[in-house]
Coordinates of C-alpha atoms in Angstrom, one line a residue:
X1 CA 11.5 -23.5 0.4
X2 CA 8.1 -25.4 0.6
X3 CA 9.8 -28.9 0.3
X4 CA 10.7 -28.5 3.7
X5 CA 8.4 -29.6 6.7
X6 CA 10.1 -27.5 9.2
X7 CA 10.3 -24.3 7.9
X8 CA 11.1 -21.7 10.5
X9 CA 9.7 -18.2 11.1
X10 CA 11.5 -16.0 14.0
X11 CA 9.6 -14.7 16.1
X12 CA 8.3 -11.4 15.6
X13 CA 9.6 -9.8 19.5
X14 CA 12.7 -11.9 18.9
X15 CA 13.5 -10.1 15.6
X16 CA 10.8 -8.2 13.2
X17 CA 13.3 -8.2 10.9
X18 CA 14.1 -11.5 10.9
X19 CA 10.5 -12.4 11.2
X20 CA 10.2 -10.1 7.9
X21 CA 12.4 -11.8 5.9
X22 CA 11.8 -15.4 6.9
X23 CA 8.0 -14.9 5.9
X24 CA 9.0 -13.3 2.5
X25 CA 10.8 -16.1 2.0
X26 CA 8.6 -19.1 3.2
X27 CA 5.2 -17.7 1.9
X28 CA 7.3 -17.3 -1.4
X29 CA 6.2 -13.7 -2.2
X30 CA 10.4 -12.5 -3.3
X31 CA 14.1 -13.7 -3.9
X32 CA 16.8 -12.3 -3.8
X33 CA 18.1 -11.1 -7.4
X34 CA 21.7 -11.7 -8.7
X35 CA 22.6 -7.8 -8.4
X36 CA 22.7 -7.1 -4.8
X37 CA 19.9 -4.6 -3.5
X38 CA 17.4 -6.3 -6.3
X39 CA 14.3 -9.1 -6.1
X40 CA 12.9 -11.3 -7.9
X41 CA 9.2 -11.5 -7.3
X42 CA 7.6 -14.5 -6.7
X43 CA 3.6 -15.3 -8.4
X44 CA 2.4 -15.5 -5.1
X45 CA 4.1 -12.1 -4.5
X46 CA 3.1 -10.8 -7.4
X47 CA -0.6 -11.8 -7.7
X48 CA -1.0 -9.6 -4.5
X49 CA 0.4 -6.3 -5.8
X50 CA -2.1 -7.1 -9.4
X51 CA -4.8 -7.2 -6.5
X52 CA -3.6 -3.9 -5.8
X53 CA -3.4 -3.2 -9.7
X54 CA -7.1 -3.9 -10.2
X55 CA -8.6 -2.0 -7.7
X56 CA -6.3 1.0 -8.2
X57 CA -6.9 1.2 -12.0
X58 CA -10.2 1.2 -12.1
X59 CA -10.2 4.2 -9.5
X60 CA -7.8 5.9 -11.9
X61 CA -9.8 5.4 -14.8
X62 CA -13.3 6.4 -12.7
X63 CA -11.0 9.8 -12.1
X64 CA -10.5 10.5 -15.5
X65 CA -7.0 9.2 -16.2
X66 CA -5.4 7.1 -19.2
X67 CA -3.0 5.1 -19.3
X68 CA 0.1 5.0 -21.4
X69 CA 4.1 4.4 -21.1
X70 CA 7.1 6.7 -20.8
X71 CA 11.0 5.6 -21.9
X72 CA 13.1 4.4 -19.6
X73 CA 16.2 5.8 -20.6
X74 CA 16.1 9.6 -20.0
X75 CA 18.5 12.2 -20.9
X76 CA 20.9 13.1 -18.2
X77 CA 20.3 17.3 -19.0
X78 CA 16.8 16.5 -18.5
X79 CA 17.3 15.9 -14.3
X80 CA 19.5 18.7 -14.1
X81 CA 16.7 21.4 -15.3
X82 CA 15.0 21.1 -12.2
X83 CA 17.3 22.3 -9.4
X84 CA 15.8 20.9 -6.3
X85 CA 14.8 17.6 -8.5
X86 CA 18.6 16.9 -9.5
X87 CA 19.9 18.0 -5.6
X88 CA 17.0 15.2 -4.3
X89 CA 17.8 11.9 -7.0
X90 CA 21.6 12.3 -7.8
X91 CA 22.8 10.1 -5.3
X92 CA 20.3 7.6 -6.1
X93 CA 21.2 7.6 -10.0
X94 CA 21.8 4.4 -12.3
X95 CA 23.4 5.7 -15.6
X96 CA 23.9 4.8 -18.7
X97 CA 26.8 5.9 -20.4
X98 CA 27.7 2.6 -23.3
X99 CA 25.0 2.1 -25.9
X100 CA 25.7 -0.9 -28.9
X101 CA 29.3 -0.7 -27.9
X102 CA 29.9 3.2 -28.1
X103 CA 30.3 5.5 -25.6
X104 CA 27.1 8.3 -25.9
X105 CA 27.4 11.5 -26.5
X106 CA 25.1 12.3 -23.5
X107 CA 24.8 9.8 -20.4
X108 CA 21.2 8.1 -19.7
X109 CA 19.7 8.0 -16.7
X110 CA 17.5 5.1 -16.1
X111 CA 14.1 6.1 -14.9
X112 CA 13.9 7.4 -10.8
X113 CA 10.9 8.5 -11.6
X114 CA 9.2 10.5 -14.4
X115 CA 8.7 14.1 -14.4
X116 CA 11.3 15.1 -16.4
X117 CA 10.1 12.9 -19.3
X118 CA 6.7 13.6 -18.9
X119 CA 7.4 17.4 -18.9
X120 CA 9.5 17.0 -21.9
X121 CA 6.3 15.5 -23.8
X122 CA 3.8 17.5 -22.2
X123 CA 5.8 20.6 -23.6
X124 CA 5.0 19.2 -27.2
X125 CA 1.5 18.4 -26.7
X126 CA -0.4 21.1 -24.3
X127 CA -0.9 24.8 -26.7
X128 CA -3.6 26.0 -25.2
X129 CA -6.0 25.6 -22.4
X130 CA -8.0 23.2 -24.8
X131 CA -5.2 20.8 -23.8
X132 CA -6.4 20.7 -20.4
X133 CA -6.1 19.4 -18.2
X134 CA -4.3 16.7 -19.1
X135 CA -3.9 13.4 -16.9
X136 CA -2.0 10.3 -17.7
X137 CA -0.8 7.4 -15.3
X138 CA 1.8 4.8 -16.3
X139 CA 2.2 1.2 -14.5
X140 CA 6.4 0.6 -14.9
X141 CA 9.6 0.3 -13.1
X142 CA 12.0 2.2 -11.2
X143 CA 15.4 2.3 -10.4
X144 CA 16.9 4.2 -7.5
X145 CA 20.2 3.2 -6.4
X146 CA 20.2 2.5 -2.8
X147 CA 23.1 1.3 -0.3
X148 CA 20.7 -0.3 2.1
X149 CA 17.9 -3.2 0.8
X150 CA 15.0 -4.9 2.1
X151 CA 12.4 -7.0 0.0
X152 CA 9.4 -4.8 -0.9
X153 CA 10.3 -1.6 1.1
X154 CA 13.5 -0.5 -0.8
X155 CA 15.4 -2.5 -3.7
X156 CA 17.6 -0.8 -6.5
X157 CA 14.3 -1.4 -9.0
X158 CA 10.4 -1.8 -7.9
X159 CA 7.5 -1.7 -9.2
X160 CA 4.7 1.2 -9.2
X161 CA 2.2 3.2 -11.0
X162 CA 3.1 7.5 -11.2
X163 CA 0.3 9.2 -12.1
X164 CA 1.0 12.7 -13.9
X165 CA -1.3 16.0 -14.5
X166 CA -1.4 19.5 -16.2
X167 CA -3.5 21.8 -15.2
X168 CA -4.7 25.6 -16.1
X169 CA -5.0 26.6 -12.8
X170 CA -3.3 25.9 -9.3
X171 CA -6.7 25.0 -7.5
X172 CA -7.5 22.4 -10.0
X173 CA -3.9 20.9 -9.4
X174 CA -4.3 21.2 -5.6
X175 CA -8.0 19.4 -5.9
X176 CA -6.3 16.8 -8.0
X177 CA -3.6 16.2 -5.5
X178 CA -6.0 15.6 -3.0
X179 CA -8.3 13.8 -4.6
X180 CA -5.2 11.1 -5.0
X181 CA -4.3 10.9 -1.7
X182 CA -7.8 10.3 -0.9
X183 CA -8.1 7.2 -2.9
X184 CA -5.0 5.7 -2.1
X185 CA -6.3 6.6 2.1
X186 CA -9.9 4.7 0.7
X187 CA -7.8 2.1 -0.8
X188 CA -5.5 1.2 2.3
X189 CA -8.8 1.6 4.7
X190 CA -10.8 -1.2 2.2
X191 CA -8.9 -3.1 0.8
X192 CA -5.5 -3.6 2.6
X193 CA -7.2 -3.0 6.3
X194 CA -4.2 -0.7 7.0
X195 CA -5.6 2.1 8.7
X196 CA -3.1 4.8 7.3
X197 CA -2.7 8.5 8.8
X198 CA -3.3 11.0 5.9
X199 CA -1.5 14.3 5.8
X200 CA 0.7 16.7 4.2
X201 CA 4.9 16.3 5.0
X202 CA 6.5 19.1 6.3
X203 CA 9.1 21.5 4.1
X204 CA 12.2 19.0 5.1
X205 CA 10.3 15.6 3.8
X206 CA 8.4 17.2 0.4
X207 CA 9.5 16.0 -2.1
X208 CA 12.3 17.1 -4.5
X209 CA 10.7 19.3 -6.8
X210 CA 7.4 19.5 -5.2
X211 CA 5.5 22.7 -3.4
X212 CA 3.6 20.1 -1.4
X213 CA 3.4 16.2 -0.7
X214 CA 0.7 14.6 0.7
X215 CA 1.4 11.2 2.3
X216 CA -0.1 7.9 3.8
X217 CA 2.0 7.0 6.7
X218 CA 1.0 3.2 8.3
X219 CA 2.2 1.9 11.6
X220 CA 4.0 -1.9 11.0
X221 CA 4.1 -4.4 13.4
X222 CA 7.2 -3.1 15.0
X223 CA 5.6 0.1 15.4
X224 CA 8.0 1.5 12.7
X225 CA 6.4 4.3 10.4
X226 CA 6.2 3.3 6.8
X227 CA 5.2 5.5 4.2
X228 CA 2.6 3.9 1.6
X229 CA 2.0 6.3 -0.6
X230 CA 2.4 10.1 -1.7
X231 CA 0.6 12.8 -3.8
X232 CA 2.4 15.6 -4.8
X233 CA 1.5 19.2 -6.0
X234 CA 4.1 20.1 -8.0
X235 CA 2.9 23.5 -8.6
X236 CA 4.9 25.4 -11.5
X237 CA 8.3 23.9 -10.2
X238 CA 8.5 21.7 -13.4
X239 CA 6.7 23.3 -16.1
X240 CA 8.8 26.8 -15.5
X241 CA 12.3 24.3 -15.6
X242 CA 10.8 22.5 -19.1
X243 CA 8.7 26.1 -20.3
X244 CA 5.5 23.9 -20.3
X245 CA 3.0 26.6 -21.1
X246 CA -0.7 26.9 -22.7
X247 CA -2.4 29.9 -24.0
X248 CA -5.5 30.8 -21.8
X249 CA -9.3 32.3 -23.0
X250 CA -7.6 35.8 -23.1
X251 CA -4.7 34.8 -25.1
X252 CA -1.8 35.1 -22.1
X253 CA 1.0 32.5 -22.7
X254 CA 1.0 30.7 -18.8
X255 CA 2.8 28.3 -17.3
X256 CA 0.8 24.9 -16.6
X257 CA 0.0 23.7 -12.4
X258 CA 0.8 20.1 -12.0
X259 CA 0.8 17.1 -10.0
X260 CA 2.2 13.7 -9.5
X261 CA 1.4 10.2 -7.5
X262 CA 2.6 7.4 -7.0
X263 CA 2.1 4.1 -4.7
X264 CA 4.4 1.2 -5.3
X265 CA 5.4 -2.8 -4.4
X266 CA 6.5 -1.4 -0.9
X267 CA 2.6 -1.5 -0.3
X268 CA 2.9 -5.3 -0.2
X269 CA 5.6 -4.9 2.2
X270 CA 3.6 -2.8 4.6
X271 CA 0.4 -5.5 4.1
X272 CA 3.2 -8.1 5.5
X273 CA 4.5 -6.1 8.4
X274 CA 0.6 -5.2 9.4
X275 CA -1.0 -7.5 10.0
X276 CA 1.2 -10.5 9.6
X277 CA 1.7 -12.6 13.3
X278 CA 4.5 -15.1 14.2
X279 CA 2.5 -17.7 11.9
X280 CA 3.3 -16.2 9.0
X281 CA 1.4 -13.7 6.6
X282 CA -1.7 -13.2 7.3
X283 CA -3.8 -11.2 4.1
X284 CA -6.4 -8.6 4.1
X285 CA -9.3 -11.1 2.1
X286 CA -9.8 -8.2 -0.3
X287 CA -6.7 -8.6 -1.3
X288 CA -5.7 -12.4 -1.0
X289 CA -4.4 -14.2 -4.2
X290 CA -6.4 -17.3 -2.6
X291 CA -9.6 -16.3 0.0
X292 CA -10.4 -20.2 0.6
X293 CA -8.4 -23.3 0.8
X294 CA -9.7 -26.6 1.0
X295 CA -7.6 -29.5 2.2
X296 CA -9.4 -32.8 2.0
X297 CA -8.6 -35.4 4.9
X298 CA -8.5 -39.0 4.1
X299 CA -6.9 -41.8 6.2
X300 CA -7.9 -45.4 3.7
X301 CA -7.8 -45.1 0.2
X302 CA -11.7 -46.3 0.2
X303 CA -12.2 -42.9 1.9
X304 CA -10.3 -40.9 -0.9
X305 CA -12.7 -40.7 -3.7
X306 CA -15.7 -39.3 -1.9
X307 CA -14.0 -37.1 0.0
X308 CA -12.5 -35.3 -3.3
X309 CA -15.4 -35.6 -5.2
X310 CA -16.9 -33.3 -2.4
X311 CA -14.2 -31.5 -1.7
X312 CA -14.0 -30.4 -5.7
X313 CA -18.0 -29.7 -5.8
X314 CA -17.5 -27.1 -3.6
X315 CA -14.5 -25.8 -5.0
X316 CA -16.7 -25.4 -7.9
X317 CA -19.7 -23.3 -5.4
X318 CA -17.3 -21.4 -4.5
X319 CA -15.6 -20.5 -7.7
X320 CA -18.4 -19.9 -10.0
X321 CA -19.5 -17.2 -7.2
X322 CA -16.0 -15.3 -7.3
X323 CA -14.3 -16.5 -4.6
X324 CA -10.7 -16.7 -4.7
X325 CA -10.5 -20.9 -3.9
X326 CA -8.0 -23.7 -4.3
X327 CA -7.8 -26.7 -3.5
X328 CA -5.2 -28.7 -2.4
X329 CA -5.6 -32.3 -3.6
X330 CA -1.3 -33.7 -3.3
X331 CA -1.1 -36.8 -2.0
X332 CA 2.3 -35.5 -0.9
X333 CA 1.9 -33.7 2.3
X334 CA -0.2 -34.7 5.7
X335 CA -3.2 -32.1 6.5
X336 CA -1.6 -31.0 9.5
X337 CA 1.6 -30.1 7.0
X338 CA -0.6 -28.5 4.5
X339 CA -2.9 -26.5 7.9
X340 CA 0.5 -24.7 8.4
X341 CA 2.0 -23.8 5.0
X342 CA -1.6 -22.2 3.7
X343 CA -1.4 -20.7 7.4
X344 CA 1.9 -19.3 6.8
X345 CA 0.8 -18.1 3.6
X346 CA -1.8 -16.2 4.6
X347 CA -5.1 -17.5 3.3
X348 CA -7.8 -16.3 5.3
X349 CA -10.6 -19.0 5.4
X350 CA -9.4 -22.7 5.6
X351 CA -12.4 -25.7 4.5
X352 CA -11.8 -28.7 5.9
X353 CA -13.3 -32.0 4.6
X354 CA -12.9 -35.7 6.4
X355 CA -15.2 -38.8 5.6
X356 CA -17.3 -37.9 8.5
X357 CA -18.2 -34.4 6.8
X358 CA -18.8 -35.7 3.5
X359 CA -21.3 -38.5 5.5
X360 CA -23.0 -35.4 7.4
X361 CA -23.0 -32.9 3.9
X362 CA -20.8 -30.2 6.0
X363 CA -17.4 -29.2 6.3
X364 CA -15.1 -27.4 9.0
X365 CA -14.1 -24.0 8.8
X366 CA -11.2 -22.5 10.0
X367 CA -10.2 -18.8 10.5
X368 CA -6.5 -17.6 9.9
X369 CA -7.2 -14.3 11.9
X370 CA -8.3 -16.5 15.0
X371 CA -5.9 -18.8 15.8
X372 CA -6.4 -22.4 16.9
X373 CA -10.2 -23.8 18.6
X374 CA -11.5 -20.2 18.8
X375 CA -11.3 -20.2 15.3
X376 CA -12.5 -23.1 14.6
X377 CA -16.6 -23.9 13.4
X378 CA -18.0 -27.3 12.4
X379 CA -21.2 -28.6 11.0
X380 CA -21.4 -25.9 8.1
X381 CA -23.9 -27.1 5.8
X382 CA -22.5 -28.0 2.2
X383 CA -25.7 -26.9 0.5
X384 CA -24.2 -24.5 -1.8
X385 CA -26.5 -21.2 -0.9
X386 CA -25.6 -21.9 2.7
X387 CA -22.0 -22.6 2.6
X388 CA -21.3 -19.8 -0.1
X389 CA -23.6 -17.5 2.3
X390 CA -21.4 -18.5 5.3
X391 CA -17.8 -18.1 3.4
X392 CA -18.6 -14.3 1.9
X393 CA -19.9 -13.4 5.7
X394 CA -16.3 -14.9 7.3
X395 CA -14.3 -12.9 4.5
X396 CA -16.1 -9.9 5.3
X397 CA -15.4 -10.2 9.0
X398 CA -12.4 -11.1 8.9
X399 CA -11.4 -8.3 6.8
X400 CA -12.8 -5.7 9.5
X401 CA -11.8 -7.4 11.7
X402 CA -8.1 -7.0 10.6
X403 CA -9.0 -2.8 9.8
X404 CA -10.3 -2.9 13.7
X405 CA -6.8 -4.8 15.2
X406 CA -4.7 -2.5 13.0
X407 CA -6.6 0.3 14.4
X408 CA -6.6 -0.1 17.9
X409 CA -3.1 -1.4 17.6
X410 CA -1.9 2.0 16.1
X411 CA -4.1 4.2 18.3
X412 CA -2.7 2.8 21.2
X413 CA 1.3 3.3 20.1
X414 CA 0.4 7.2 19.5
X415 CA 1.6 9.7 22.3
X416 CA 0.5 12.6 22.4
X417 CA 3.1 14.9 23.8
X418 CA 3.4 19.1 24.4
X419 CA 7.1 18.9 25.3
X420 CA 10.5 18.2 23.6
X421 CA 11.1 15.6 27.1
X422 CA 7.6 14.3 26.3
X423 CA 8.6 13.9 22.3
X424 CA 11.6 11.9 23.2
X425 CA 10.3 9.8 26.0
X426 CA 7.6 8.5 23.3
X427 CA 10.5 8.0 21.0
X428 CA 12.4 6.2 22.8
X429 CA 9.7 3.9 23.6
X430 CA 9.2 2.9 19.8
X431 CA 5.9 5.1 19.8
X432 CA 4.8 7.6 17.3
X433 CA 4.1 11.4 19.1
X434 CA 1.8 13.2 17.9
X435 CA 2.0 17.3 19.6
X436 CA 1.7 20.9 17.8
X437 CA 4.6 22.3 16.0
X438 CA 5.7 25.3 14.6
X439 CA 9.4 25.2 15.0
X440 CA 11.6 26.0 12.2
X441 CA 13.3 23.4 9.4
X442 CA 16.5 23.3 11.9
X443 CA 14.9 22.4 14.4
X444 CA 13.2 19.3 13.0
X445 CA 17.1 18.1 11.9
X446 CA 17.4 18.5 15.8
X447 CA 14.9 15.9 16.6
X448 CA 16.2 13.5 13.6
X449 CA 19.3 13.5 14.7
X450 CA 18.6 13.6 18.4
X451 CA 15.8 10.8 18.6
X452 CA 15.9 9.2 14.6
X453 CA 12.4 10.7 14.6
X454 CA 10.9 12.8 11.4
X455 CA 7.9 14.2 11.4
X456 CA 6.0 11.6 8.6
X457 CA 3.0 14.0 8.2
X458 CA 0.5 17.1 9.7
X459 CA -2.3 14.8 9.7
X460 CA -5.9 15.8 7.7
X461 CA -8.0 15.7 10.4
X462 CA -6.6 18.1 13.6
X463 CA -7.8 18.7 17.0
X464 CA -9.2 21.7 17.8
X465 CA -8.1 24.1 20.0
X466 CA -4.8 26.7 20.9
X467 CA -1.9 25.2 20.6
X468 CA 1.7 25.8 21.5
X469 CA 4.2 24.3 20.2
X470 CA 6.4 21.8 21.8
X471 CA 10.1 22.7 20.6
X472 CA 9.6 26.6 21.0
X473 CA 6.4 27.3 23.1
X474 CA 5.3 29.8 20.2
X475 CA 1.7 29.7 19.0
X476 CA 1.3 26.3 16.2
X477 CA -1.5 25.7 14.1
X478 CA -1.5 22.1 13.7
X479 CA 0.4 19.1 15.2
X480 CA 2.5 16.7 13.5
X481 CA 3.6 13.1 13.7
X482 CA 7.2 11.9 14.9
X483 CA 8.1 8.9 14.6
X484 CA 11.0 6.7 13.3
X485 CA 10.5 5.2 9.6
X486 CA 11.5 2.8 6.8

């Protein structure tokens, strides 16, 4: 794509999700794969979600968990022990049924996720409460086959980490499943700036083989719900299905209490359709593959060598102090043609250096969260604790700054309503309602099919108060959020 000038972006109130795919494809974050419903992701794409990687692992670790690998392939009988498990992923299944040539004696199923497999191991290694608990996370892949694709937020394969534990009691797995969704909530708050909506999904949306999910549900751009991450307590569901059992301090043979977690490459998707504007991408600096570039402006050929000597020294400030920088020296492209591309790709601070900076020792800076003049600040001093001093303050703004826009713009697309009329008015506005429910599983169907609302989650933090519900007018003790999703 980049070897054209006029690469176009729709607009995001013409069409989000033309806007959506124009900027996966022009910042060059994905491709399209040769089997439809897959992607090929992009290093640009990529280095974002190992920005995601890094800060997540190290959490992980911090927690207590190791990391290790699981097969792929899993036996087919293995999905069909646990009833509600098999009921929730068979549509979804790729299987394997030729292997070097010969047909197998029992069809493969190529990892939805991993429960099964990790139940079947966990059988063989947890005797007795010694054993626990036991916690293990794996970075792989996924396959779920679906009909409908985007880039990022549903492909037949992705990318994710699934974190699995076994417990001896069921409040140590409920703690743990907790203590997940709160670092992924820290993580979206810090380092994405997405200011997700914690909670726990009702009965319909748990899922398949869980007693509980907990979810982080994030507005997008087009108001659309996405959900960026879940926890799950999977209670005795799967170690009853697979016998998983340890022997306690009394000598009873029980059943072990477990949990799984898991956020994926449909993170980056929601970190596009977030905070991205009709520019392009736009990226949390926390989580920007490149926080700084530096384009060095130079009209006569006299000019050139000065300018990119100081245009490289500080490069070289920057770098040696850990800031994501690059510098983009091709002789190819004008400046006003390279402004737009590292616009479009999102880089949050822009350098600018002309002959008249280098003559003065300062540089321009530029802003990608504030477009155009606003933006704009000249005369920073190139005396390196200055400029460095400057640069790590701008990053820092700027990423509150994009927390703060993505705050006010959710809080102001969330209705709250007391009345079925009121749910569907919000609705059909593309808002998210937010009211007190205590209606029954039916009755949520209703609304799905009615406005194409679910509820994504009972949020965490709850208002106080009676409340009464808004489907039935019976007593509720919490409210939930509806609102249409990925």
């Amino acid at each position: 794509m980049s070897n054209y000038p006029d690469r176009v972006i729709t607009s995001q109130s013409q069409d989000f999700n033309a806007w959506y795919l124009d900027v996966i494809a022009n910042a060059e974050l994905a491709d399209y794969g040769p089997v439809r419903g897959t992607m090929v992701i992009r290093p640009y794409g990529y280095a974002i979600w190992e920005a995601i990687q890094e800060f997540l692992n190290v959490k992980f670790k911090e927690t207590g968990h190791s990391n290790m690998y699981f097969p792929q392939f899993i036996p087919y009988s293995f999905i069909e022990k646990e009833a509600s498990h098999v009921e929730g992923f068979s549509p979804e299944l790729a299987l394997v049924t030729i292997g070097g040539g010969k047909e197998l004696e029992e069809k493969l199923v190529v990892r939805p996720t991993s429960e099964t497999i990790v139940n079947h191991m966990f059988t063989q290694w947890i005797h007795s409460y010694r054993d626990l608990p036991l916690m293990v996370n794996q970075w792989a892949n996924v396959t779920r086959w679906e009909m409908r694709t985007k880039p990022f937020i549903r492909t037949l394969e992705f990318l994710w980490q699934e974190g699995h534990t076994a417990h001896a009691t069921p409040e140590e797995a409920e703690n743990e499943a907790i203590q997940m969704i709160n670092i992924y909530t820290k993580f979206a708050y810090e380092q994405a700036a997405i200011p997700v909506i914690a909670g726990r999904k009702s009965r319909v949306e748990t899922f398949a083989g869980a007693s509980k999910t907990y979810t982080i549900e994030a507005m997008m751009g087009d108001r659309k719900a996405l959900q960026a991450g879940t926890s799950h307590n999977l209670g005795q569901n799967f170690s009853r299905a697979f016998g998983t059992q340890f022997t306690d301090e009394n000598g009873q043979r029980l059943h072990v209490w477990q949990t799984s977690w898991a956020i994926s490459t449909r993170f980056v998707g929601g970190i596009i359709m977030t905070h991205g504007d009709d520019a392009g991408l736009m990226l949390p600096p926390r989580l920007a593959p490149i926080q700084v570039i530096i384009i060095p402006i130079w009209k006569k050929d006299a000019e050139k060598m000065e300018v990119l000597n100081a245009a490289s020294s500080v490069k070289e400030v920057l770098q040696t102090a850990g800031v994501q920088v690059k510098l983009d020296d091709s002789d190819l492209r004008t400046p006003g043609w390279k402004f737009n591309f590292w616009e479009m790709k999102g880089v949050p601070l822009r350098i600018e250096i002309g002959p008249r900076d280098v003559s003065s020792r300062s540089v321009v800076i530029s802003r990608r969260d504030i477009p155009g003049k606003q933006g704009k600040v000249f005369g920073i001093s190139m005396e390196p604790s200055i400029l460095l001093a400057y640069v790590k303050d701008k990053l820092d703004e700027i990423q509150s700054s994009l927390l703060g826009q993505a705050t006010s713009f959710r809080d102001s697309n969330i209705v709250d309503v007391s009345s079925y009329d009121e749910l569907k008015l919000a609705i059909s506005q593309g808002k998210w309602a937010r009211g007190p429910w205590s209606a029954s599983d039916e009755d949520e169907l209703k609304v799905k099919e009615e406005t194409g609302a679910t509820i994504r989650c009972f949020p965490f933090q709850q208002p106080q108060g009676i409340k009464t519900c808004l489907m039935t007018g019976n007593p509720a003790e919490e409210v939930a959020i509806f609102a249409k999703s990925y």
